[in-house]
PDB file of C-alpha atoms and ligand atoms in Angstrom:
ATOM      1  CA  MET U 115     -10.278   5.645 -13.655  1.00 92.00           C
ATOM      2  CA  ALA U 116      -8.203   4.695 -11.285  1.00 97.00           C
ATOM      3  CA  GLN U 117      -7.657   0.815 -10.463  1.00 97.00           C
ATOM      4  CA  ASN U 118      -9.214  -0.575  -7.302  1.00 98.00           C
ATOM      5  CA  ILE U 119      -6.942  -2.129  -5.074  1.00 98.00           C
ATOM      6  CA  ILE U 120      -6.959  -3.896  -1.922  1.00 98.00           C
ATOM      7  CA  ALA U 121      -3.693  -4.943  -0.229  1.00 98.00           C
ATOM      8  CA  ALA U 122      -2.860  -6.813   2.894  1.00 98.00           C
ATOM      9  CA  ASN U 123      -0.195  -5.416   4.842  1.00 98.00           C
ATOM     10  CA  TRP U 124       0.687  -9.020   7.139  1.00 98.00           C
ATOM     11  CA  LYS U 125       3.915  -6.737   8.762  1.00 98.00           C
ATOM     12  CA  MET U 126       5.608  -9.246  10.778  1.00 98.00           C
ATOM     13  CA  ASN U 127       3.097 -11.829  11.386  1.00 98.00           C
ATOM     14  CA  ASN U 128       2.995 -16.008  11.449  1.00 98.00           C
ATOM     15  CA  ASP U 129       4.949 -18.868  10.304  1.00 98.00           C
ATOM     16  CA  GLU U 130       5.363 -20.267   7.048  1.00 97.00           C
ATOM     17  CA  TYR U 131       2.536 -22.630   8.218  1.00 98.00           C
ATOM     18  CA  SER U 132      -0.022 -20.433   9.161  1.00 98.00           C
ATOM     19  CA  SER U 133       0.518 -18.271   6.157  1.00 98.00           C
ATOM     20  CA  LYS U 134      -0.529 -21.148   3.656  1.00 98.00           C
ATOM     21  CA  LYS U 135      -3.138 -21.794   5.803  1.00 98.00           C
ATOM     22  CA  LEU U 136      -4.336 -18.008   5.287  1.00 98.00           C
ATOM     23  CA  THR U 137      -3.885 -17.358   1.867  1.00 98.00           C
ATOM     24  CA  TYR U 138      -5.381 -21.081   1.137  1.00 98.00           C
ATOM     25  CA  GLU U 139      -8.752 -19.669   3.357  1.00 98.00           C
ATOM     26  CA  PHE U 140      -8.898 -16.604   1.468  1.00 98.00           C
ATOM     27  CA  LEU U 141      -8.439 -18.488  -2.208  1.00 98.00           C
ATOM     28  CA  LYS U 142     -11.146 -20.671  -1.496  1.00 97.00           C
ATOM     29  CA  LEU U 143     -14.047 -17.536  -0.061  1.00 97.00           C
ATOM     30  CA  LEU U 144     -12.314 -15.975  -2.979  1.00 97.00           C
ATOM     31  CA  ASN U 145     -12.950 -18.007  -5.327  1.00 93.00           C
ATOM     32  CA  ARG U 146     -16.951 -18.236  -4.457  1.00 92.00           C
ATOM     33  CA  LYS U 147     -17.140 -14.416  -5.668  1.00 90.00           C
ATOM     34  CA  ASN U 148     -13.852 -12.983  -7.345  1.00 94.00           C
ATOM     35  CA  ASN U 149     -14.494  -9.466  -8.788  1.00 95.00           C
ATOM     36  CA  PRO U 150     -11.470  -9.230 -11.244  1.00 94.00           C
ATOM     37  CA  LYS U 151     -11.658  -5.477 -11.432  1.00 95.00           C
ATOM     38  CA  THR U 152     -10.474  -5.008  -8.017  1.00 97.00           C
ATOM     39  CA  LEU U 153      -7.136  -6.159  -7.494  1.00 98.00           C
ATOM     40  CA  LYS U 154      -5.895  -7.901  -4.878  1.00 98.00           C
ATOM     41  CA  VAL U 155      -2.296  -7.526  -3.452  1.00 98.00           C
ATOM     42  CA  LEU U 156      -0.719  -9.598  -0.539  1.00 98.00           C
ATOM     43  CA  CYS U 157       2.328  -8.284   1.412  1.00 98.00           C
ATOM     44  CA  VAL U 158       3.786 -10.702   2.748  1.00 98.00           C
ATOM     45  CA  PRO U 159       7.110 -11.119   4.892  1.00 98.00           C
ATOM     46  CA  HIS U 160       9.809 -11.695   2.674  1.00 98.00           C
ATOM     47  CA  PRO U 161      10.557 -16.036   3.422  1.00 98.00           C
ATOM     48  CA  PHE U 162       7.075 -16.555   1.770  1.00 98.00           C
ATOM     49  CA  LEU U 163       7.021 -14.738  -1.184  1.00 98.00           C
ATOM     50  CA  LEU U 164       7.731 -17.327  -3.484  1.00 98.00           C
ATOM     51  CA  SER U 165       5.244 -19.631  -1.989  1.00 97.00           C
ATOM     52  CA  ILE U 166       2.324 -17.561  -1.668  1.00 98.00           C
ATOM     53  CA  ASP U 167       2.902 -16.222  -5.048  1.00 98.00           C
ATOM     54  CA  ASN U 168       2.584 -19.857  -5.921  1.00 98.00           C
ATOM     55  CA  MET U 169      -0.755 -20.364  -4.176  1.00 98.00           C
ATOM     56  CA  CYS U 170      -1.787 -17.428  -6.153  1.00 98.00           C
ATOM     57  CA  THR U 171      -1.020 -18.404  -9.359  1.00 96.00           C
ATOM     58  CA  GLY U 172      -4.065 -19.126 -11.664  1.00 94.00           C
ATOM     59  CA  THR U 173      -6.550 -17.043  -9.691  1.00 96.00           C
ATOM     60  CA  GLU U 174      -7.265 -13.607 -11.245  1.00 96.00           C
ATOM     61  CA  SER U 175      -6.493 -10.606 -10.022  1.00 97.00           C
ATOM     62  CA  VAL U 176      -4.544 -11.986  -7.112  1.00 98.00           C
ATOM     63  CA  PHE U 177      -1.197 -10.698  -6.811  1.00 98.00           C
ATOM     64  CA  VAL U 178       1.411 -10.755  -3.968  1.00 98.00           C
ATOM     65  CA  GLY U 179       4.144  -7.858  -3.084  1.00 98.00           C
ATOM     66  CA  ALA U 180       6.898  -7.513  -0.382  1.00 98.00           C
ATOM     67  CA  GLN U 181       6.640  -5.124   2.122  1.00 98.00           C
ATOM     68  CA  ASN U 182      10.183  -3.567   1.538  1.00 98.00           C
ATOM     69  CA  CYS U 183      13.205  -3.473  -0.680  1.00 98.00           C
ATOM     70  CA  SER U 184      16.433  -2.037  -0.339  1.00 98.00           C
ATOM     71  CA  SER U 185      17.647   1.400  -1.505  1.00 98.00           C
ATOM     72  CA  PHE U 186      20.933   0.048  -3.247  1.00 98.00           C
ATOM     73  CA  LYS U 187      20.584  -1.716  -6.157  1.00 98.00           C
ATOM     74  CA  GLN U 188      23.254  -4.659  -4.600  1.00 97.00           C
ATOM     75  CA  GLY U 189      26.506  -5.269  -3.192  1.00 98.00           C
ATOM     76  CA  SER U 190      27.543  -5.706   0.762  1.00 98.00           C
ATOM     77  CA  PHE U 191      24.353  -4.813   2.428  1.00 98.00           C
ATOM     78  CA  THR U 192      24.037  -7.885   4.400  1.00 98.00           C
ATOM     79  CA  GLY U 193      20.427  -9.065   5.038  1.00 97.00           C
ATOM     80  CA  GLU U 194      19.157  -6.331   2.662  1.00 98.00           C
ATOM     81  CA  VAL U 195      16.784  -7.611  -0.208  1.00 98.00           C
ATOM     82  CA  SER U 196      16.950  -6.104  -3.586  1.00 98.00           C
ATOM     83  CA  ALA U 197      14.762  -4.453  -6.118  1.00 98.00           C
ATOM     84  CA  LEU U 198      16.390  -6.811  -8.681  1.00 98.00           C
ATOM     85  CA  MET U 199      15.910 -10.233  -6.311  1.00 98.00           C
ATOM     86  CA  LEU U 200      11.842  -9.507  -5.763  1.00 98.00           C
ATOM     87  CA  LYS U 201      11.999  -8.738  -9.517  1.00 98.00           C
ATOM     88  CA  SER U 202      13.594 -12.378 -10.195  1.00 98.00           C
ATOM     89  CA  LEU U 203      10.957 -13.754  -8.055  1.00 97.00           C
ATOM     90  CA  GLY U 204       8.094 -12.202 -10.238  1.00 97.00           C
ATOM     91  CA  ILE U 205       7.007  -9.755  -7.315  1.00 98.00           C
ATOM     92  CA  LYS U 206       5.036  -7.101  -8.991  1.00 98.00           C
ATOM     93  CA  TYR U 207       4.524  -4.668  -5.867  1.00 98.00           C
ATOM     94  CA  VAL U 208       6.151  -3.595  -3.132  1.00 98.00           C
ATOM     95  CA  ILE U 209       4.939  -1.472   0.166  1.00 98.00           C
ATOM     96  CA  ILE U 210       7.332   1.489   0.311  1.00 98.00           C
ATOM     97  CA  GLY U 211       7.878   4.161   3.364  1.00 98.00           C
ATOM     98  CA  HIS U 212       4.950   2.375   5.809  1.00 98.00           C
ATOM     99  CA  SER U 213       5.030   4.769   8.875  1.00 98.00           C
ATOM    100  CA  GLU U 214       6.484   1.720  10.916  1.00 98.00           C
ATOM    101  CA  ARG U 215       9.733   1.794   8.753  1.00 98.00           C
ATOM    102  CA  ARG U 216      10.021   5.253   8.960  1.00 97.00           C
ATOM    103  CA  ASP U 217       9.405   5.300  12.536  1.00 97.00           C
ATOM    104  CA  PHE U 218      11.666   2.178  13.796  1.00 97.00           C
ATOM    105  CA  PHE U 219      14.161   2.083  11.229  1.00 98.00           C
ATOM    106  CA  SER U 220      14.407   5.474  10.436  1.00 98.00           C
ATOM    107  CA  GLU U 221      13.776   5.588   7.034  1.00 98.00           C
ATOM    108  CA  THR U 222      14.234   9.487   5.675  1.00 98.00           C
ATOM    109  CA  ASN U 223      12.385  10.573   2.290  1.00 98.00           C
ATOM    110  CA  GLU U 224      15.785  10.828   0.688  1.00 98.00           C
ATOM    111  CA  GLU U 225      15.996   7.083   1.575  1.00 98.00           C
ATOM    112  CA  LEU U 226      12.557   6.248   0.219  1.00 98.00           C
ATOM    113  CA  LEU U 227      13.227   8.106  -2.964  1.00 98.00           C
ATOM    114  CA  ASN U 228      15.960   5.988  -3.632  1.00 98.00           C
ATOM    115  CA  LYS U 229      13.626   2.673  -2.802  1.00 98.00           C
ATOM    116  CA  VAL U 230      11.077   3.872  -5.136  1.00 98.00           C
ATOM    117  CA  LEU U 231      13.728   4.684  -7.707  1.00 98.00           C
ATOM    118  CA  ARG U 232      15.207   0.785  -7.265  1.00 98.00           C
ATOM    119  CA  SER U 233      11.812  -0.483  -7.666  1.00 98.00           C
ATOM    120  CA  VAL U 234      10.055   0.904 -10.736  1.00 98.00           C
ATOM    121  CA  GLU U 235      13.529   0.694 -12.606  1.00 98.00           C
ATOM    122  CA  ARG U 236      12.601  -3.266 -12.143  1.00 98.00           C
ATOM    123  CA  ASN U 237       9.244  -2.315 -13.107  1.00 98.00           C
ATOM    124  CA  ILE U 238       7.632  -2.832  -9.806  1.00 98.00           C
ATOM    125  CA  SER U 239       4.949  -1.141  -8.436  1.00 98.00           C
ATOM    126  CA  PRO U 240       5.954   0.884  -5.269  1.00 98.00           C
ATOM    127  CA  ILE U 241       2.303   1.044  -2.774  1.00 98.00           C
ATOM    128  CA  PHE U 242       4.013   4.310  -1.528  1.00 98.00           C
ATOM    129  CA  CYS U 243       2.816   4.764   1.917  1.00 98.00           C
ATOM    130  CA  CYS U 244       2.465   8.625   3.549  1.00 98.00           C
ATOM    131  CA  GLY U 245       0.625  10.242   6.599  1.00 98.00           C
ATOM    132  CA  GLU U 246       0.650  12.616   9.329  1.00 98.00           C
ATOM    133  CA  PRO U 247       1.434  12.085  13.065  1.00 97.00           C
ATOM    134  CA  LEU U 248      -1.329  13.255  14.936  1.00 96.00           C
ATOM    135  CA  ILE U 249       0.731  15.882  16.105  1.00 97.00           C
ATOM    136  CA  PHE U 250       0.750  17.181  13.124  1.00 98.00           C
ATOM    137  CA  ARG U 251      -3.036  17.097  12.392  1.00 97.00           C
ATOM    138  CA  ASN U 252      -3.795  18.578  16.216  1.00 96.00           C
ATOM    139  CA  LYS U 253      -1.771  21.450  14.418  1.00 97.00           C
ATOM    140  CA  ASN U 254      -3.596  21.519  11.284  1.00 97.00           C
ATOM    141  CA  ASN U 255      -0.636  20.884   9.586  1.00 98.00           C
ATOM    142  CA  HIS U 256      -1.223  17.395   8.117  1.00 98.00           C
ATOM    143  CA  LEU U 257      -2.024  18.679   4.163  1.00 98.00           C
ATOM    144  CA  GLU U 258       1.191  20.622   4.249  1.00 98.00           C
ATOM    145  CA  TYR U 259       3.017  17.706   5.789  1.00 98.00           C
ATOM    146  CA  VAL U 260       1.632  14.299   3.317  1.00 98.00           C
ATOM    147  CA  ILE U 261       1.954  16.730   0.613  1.00 98.00           C
ATOM    148  CA  ASN U 262       5.745  17.316   1.633  1.00 98.00           C
ATOM    149  CA  GLN U 263       5.994  13.372   1.902  1.00 98.00           C
ATOM    150  CA  LEU U 264       5.064  13.364  -1.805  1.00 98.00           C
ATOM    151  CA  LYS U 265       7.360  15.943  -2.867  1.00 98.00           C
ATOM    152  CA  GLU U 266      10.651  15.071  -1.324  1.00 98.00           C
ATOM    153  CA  THR U 267       9.700  11.260  -2.915  1.00 98.00           C
ATOM    154  CA  VAL U 268       7.236   9.797  -5.449  1.00 98.00           C
ATOM    155  CA  LEU U 269       6.795  13.595  -7.465  1.00 98.00           C
ATOM    156  CA  LYS U 270      10.710  13.713  -7.980  1.00 98.00           C
ATOM    157  CA  LEU U 271      10.328  10.884 -10.689  1.00 98.00           C
ATOM    158  CA  ASN U 272       9.599  11.135 -14.294  1.00 98.00           C
ATOM    159  CA  LYS U 273       5.871  10.761 -15.965  1.00 98.00           C
ATOM    160  CA  GLU U 274       6.353   7.854 -16.970  1.00 98.00           C
ATOM    161  CA  SER U 275       7.955   6.180 -13.544  1.00 98.00           C
ATOM    162  CA  PHE U 276       4.847   7.802 -11.609  1.00 98.00           C
ATOM    163  CA  GLN U 277       2.333   6.014 -13.326  1.00 98.00           C
ATOM    164  CA  LYS U 278       3.337   2.348 -11.756  1.00 98.00           C
ATOM    165  CA  VAL U 279       2.997   4.021  -8.169  1.00 98.00           C
ATOM    166  CA  ILE U 280       0.267   3.403  -6.124  1.00 98.00           C
ATOM    167  CA  ILE U 281      -0.119   5.856  -3.160  1.00 98.00           C
ATOM    168  CA  ALA U 282      -1.511   5.198   0.263  1.00 98.00           C
ATOM    169  CA  TYR U 283      -2.899   7.495   2.364  1.00 98.00           C
ATOM    170  CA  GLU U 284      -2.343   5.588   6.202  1.00 98.00           C
ATOM    171  CA  PRO U 285      -2.728   8.861   9.172  1.00 98.00           C
ATOM    172  CA  VAL U 286       0.127   7.469  11.310  1.00 97.00           C
ATOM    173  CA  TRP U 287      -2.410   7.708  14.498  1.00 97.00           C
ATOM    174  CA  ALA U 288      -4.761   5.323  12.788  1.00 96.00           C
ATOM    175  CA  ILE U 289      -2.662   2.178  12.436  1.00 96.00           C
ATOM    176  CA  GLY U 290      -3.544  -0.409  14.425  1.00 93.00           C
ATOM    177  CA  SER U 291      -5.511   2.082  16.622  1.00 93.00           C
ATOM    178  CA  GLY U 292      -9.018   1.038  16.145  1.00 90.00           C
ATOM    179  CA  LYS U 293      -9.393   4.795  15.347  1.00 89.00           C
ATOM    180  CA  THR U 294     -10.121   5.760  11.607  1.00 88.00           C
ATOM    181  CA  ALA U 295      -9.842   9.347  10.367  1.00 92.00           C
ATOM    182  CA  SER U 296     -13.512  10.160   9.974  1.00 96.00           C
ATOM    183  CA  ASN U 297     -15.150   9.845   6.519  1.00 97.00           C
ATOM    184  CA  LYS U 298     -14.200  13.768   6.188  1.00 97.00           C
ATOM    185  CA  GLU U 299     -10.633  14.129   6.666  1.00 97.00           C
ATOM    186  CA  ILE U 300      -9.872  11.178   4.429  1.00 98.00           C
ATOM    187  CA  GLU U 301     -11.831  13.057   1.781  1.00 98.00           C
ATOM    188  CA  GLU U 302      -9.885  16.144   2.624  1.00 98.00           C
ATOM    189  CA  MET U 303      -6.476  14.395   2.019  1.00 98.00           C
ATOM    190  CA  HIS U 304      -7.134  12.440  -0.513  1.00 98.00           C
ATOM    191  CA  VAL U 305      -9.003  14.974  -2.863  1.00 98.00           C
ATOM    192  CA  ALA U 306      -5.393  17.169  -2.130  1.00 98.00           C
ATOM    193  CA  ILE U 307      -2.886  14.580  -2.847  1.00 98.00           C
ATOM    194  CA  ARG U 308      -5.452  14.044  -6.170  1.00 98.00           C
ATOM    195  CA  LYS U 309      -5.242  17.485  -6.518  1.00 98.00           C
ATOM    196  CA  THR U 310      -1.160  18.040  -6.091  1.00 98.00           C
ATOM    197  CA  ILE U 311      -0.725  14.876  -8.773  1.00 98.00           C
ATOM    198  CA  LYS U 312      -2.618  16.631 -11.379  1.00 98.00           C
ATOM    199  CA  GLN U 313      -0.441  19.813 -10.951  1.00 98.00           C
ATOM    200  CA  LYS U 314       2.478  17.992 -11.279  1.00 98.00           C
ATOM    201  CA  PHE U 315       1.516  15.425 -14.170  1.00 98.00           C
ATOM    202  CA  GLY U 316      -1.473  16.522 -15.505  1.00 98.00           C
ATOM    203  CA  SER U 317      -5.203  14.957 -15.140  1.00 98.00           C
ATOM    204  CA  SER U 318      -4.966  11.853 -16.798  1.00 98.00           C
ATOM    205  CA  VAL U 319      -2.208  10.672 -14.524  1.00 98.00           C
ATOM    206  CA  SER U 320      -3.732  11.795 -11.584  1.00 98.00           C
ATOM    207  CA  LYS U 321      -7.431  10.221 -12.460  1.00 98.00           C
ATOM    208  CA  ASN U 322      -5.614   7.110 -13.470  1.00 98.00           C
ATOM    209  CA  THR U 323      -3.581   6.767  -9.674  1.00 98.00           C
ATOM    210  CA  SER U 324      -4.870   5.033  -7.368  1.00 98.00           C
ATOM    211  CA  ILE U 325      -4.745   6.240  -4.347  1.00 98.00           C
ATOM    212  CA  LEU U 326      -5.894   3.583  -0.855  1.00 98.00           C
ATOM    213  CA  TYR U 327      -6.679   4.651   2.449  1.00 98.00           C
ATOM    214  CA  GLY U 328      -4.933   2.626   5.192  1.00 98.00           C
ATOM    215  CA  GLY U 329      -5.597   3.145   9.425  1.00 97.00           C
ATOM    216  CA  SER U 330      -8.087   0.465  11.325  1.00 96.00           C
ATOM    217  CA  VAL U 331      -9.938  -0.843   8.104  1.00 97.00           C
ATOM    218  CA  ASN U 332     -12.136  -3.489   9.225  1.00 97.00           C
ATOM    219  CA  ALA U 333     -14.834  -5.132   8.073  1.00 97.00           C
ATOM    220  CA  ILE U 334     -17.845  -3.285   9.408  1.00 97.00           C
ATOM    221  CA  ASN U 335     -15.913   0.307   8.445  1.00 97.00           C
ATOM    222  CA  ALA U 336     -14.281  -0.744   4.511  1.00 98.00           C
ATOM    223  CA  LYS U 337     -17.670  -0.432   2.202  1.00 98.00           C
ATOM    224  CA  GLU U 338     -18.521   3.238   3.677  1.00 97.00           C
ATOM    225  CA  ILE U 339     -14.665   4.265   2.980  1.00 98.00           C
ATOM    226  CA  PHE U 340     -14.488   2.802   0.089  1.00 98.00           C
ATOM    227  CA  GLU U 341     -17.353   4.835  -1.518  1.00 97.00           C
ATOM    228  CA  ILE U 342     -15.513   8.150  -0.231  1.00 97.00           C
ATOM    229  CA  HIS U 343     -14.913  10.387  -3.482  1.00 95.00           C
ATOM    230  CA  ASP U 344     -11.117   9.714  -4.503  1.00 97.00           C
ATOM    231  CA  VAL U 345     -10.465   6.354  -2.303  1.00 98.00           C
ATOM    232  CA  ASP U 346      -9.813   3.819  -4.449  1.00 98.00           C
ATOM    233  CA  GLY U 347      -9.323   1.034  -1.915  1.00 98.00           C
ATOM    234  CA  GLY U 348      -7.191  -0.095   1.028  1.00 98.00           C
ATOM    235  CA  LEU U 349      -4.140  -0.914   3.133  1.00 98.00           C
ATOM    236  CA  ILE U 350      -5.210  -3.403   5.534  1.00 98.00           C
ATOM    237  CA  GLY U 351      -3.334  -4.524   8.377  1.00 98.00           C
ATOM    238  CA  GLY U 352      -4.565  -6.186  11.420  1.00 97.00           C
ATOM    239  CA  ALA U 353      -8.051  -7.476   9.495  1.00 98.00           C
ATOM    240  CA  SER U 354      -6.221  -9.041   6.631  1.00 98.00           C
ATOM    241  CA  LEU U 355      -4.959 -11.773   8.861  1.00 98.00           C
ATOM    242  CA  GLN U 356      -8.671 -13.453   8.825  1.00 98.00           C
ATOM    243  CA  ALA U 357      -9.489 -14.783   5.956  1.00 98.00           C
ATOM    244  CA  GLN U 358     -12.991 -14.119   6.157  1.00 98.00           C
ATOM    245  CA  GLU U 359     -12.759 -10.686   7.642  1.00 98.00           C
ATOM    246  CA  PHE U 360     -10.405  -9.713   4.671  1.00 98.00           C
ATOM    247  CA  ILE U 361     -12.650 -10.992   2.346  1.00 98.00           C
ATOM    248  CA  ASP U 362     -15.411  -9.078   3.666  1.00 97.00           C
ATOM    249  CA  ILE U 363     -13.298  -5.980   2.901  1.00 98.00           C
ATOM    250  CA  VAL U 364     -12.495  -7.299  -0.485  1.00 98.00           C
ATOM    251  CA  ASN U 365     -16.205  -7.361  -1.217  1.00 97.00           C
ATOM    252  CA  SER U 366     -16.763  -4.319  -0.393  1.00 97.00           C
ATOM    253  CA  ILE U 367     -15.477  -2.472  -2.645  1.00 95.00           C
ATOM    254  CA  SER U 368     -17.734  -2.146  -5.229  1.00 78.00           C
TER     255      SER U 368
HETATM  256  P1  PGA X1209      -4.060  -1.421   9.971  1.00 87.72           P
HETATM  257  O1  PGA X1209      -3.066  -1.086   9.334  1.00 87.72           O
HETATM  258  O2  PGA X1209      -5.257  -2.368   9.467  1.00 87.72           O
HETATM  259  O3  PGA X1209      -3.840  -2.643  11.095  1.00 87.72           O
HETATM  260  O4  PGA X1209      -4.468  -0.209  11.412  1.00 87.72           O
HETATM  261  C1  PGA X1209      -2.637  -0.483   8.633  1.00 87.72           C
HETATM  262  C2  PGA X1209      -1.099  -0.702   7.510  1.00 87.72           C
HETATM  263  O5  PGA X1209      -0.136  -0.564   9.036  1.00 87.72           O
HETATM  264  O6  PGA X1209      -0.722  -0.682   7.056  1.00 87.72           O
END
């Protein structure tokens, strides 16, 4: 069975004080009712990794993740953060391939494969994002587009490395837009992704791969989305910046 995971993607929001305050409020609410079967991963900006991780230490099933890592191992790459650096801080998760990185920083599937390789070789699980821009859905090419993103990246890993990967399906048009995909659209894509993983790595790997949905998930729609077949949790942007709303989302998964 795939692990249920709710991951927060704070993106480039807040300063250190407000990040700590948000974490404090989240942990306080979580401690009233923490289901250890659901993994909670807070993907925070690089400068706050250590302080937020320290705050989460001791709370069961809560981890801190990064939002990006370099495709290079080390060297003269000013401003980059390596998977080794993340590893040395004890970080176990990193978001790779978010559509904002693909769009604003021109990250290609080739570069993303290198990022995935750098993270799995340090035993860090990539939360690998895939998802189609609206134009591909309108042309009814969405399945092909997303499966191709996976074929050019995580599906090139060997079986052992792939088992560290978490997939997040995020239709680009649903991110931060207030428009979620319909239940049918989400199920169609998640089923197709799991089937493709099965074809490549077999049924036991496919059953154990967590496939998250992301894109305008909030406290109101979360429960219904998490009940969809083949959805193992969510990657939450805007709604993860409010402790109570994020907790309500966390508590929506059974
Ligand atoms: P959203 O963002 O929940 O604000 O739509 C999701 C994401 O970008 O991961």
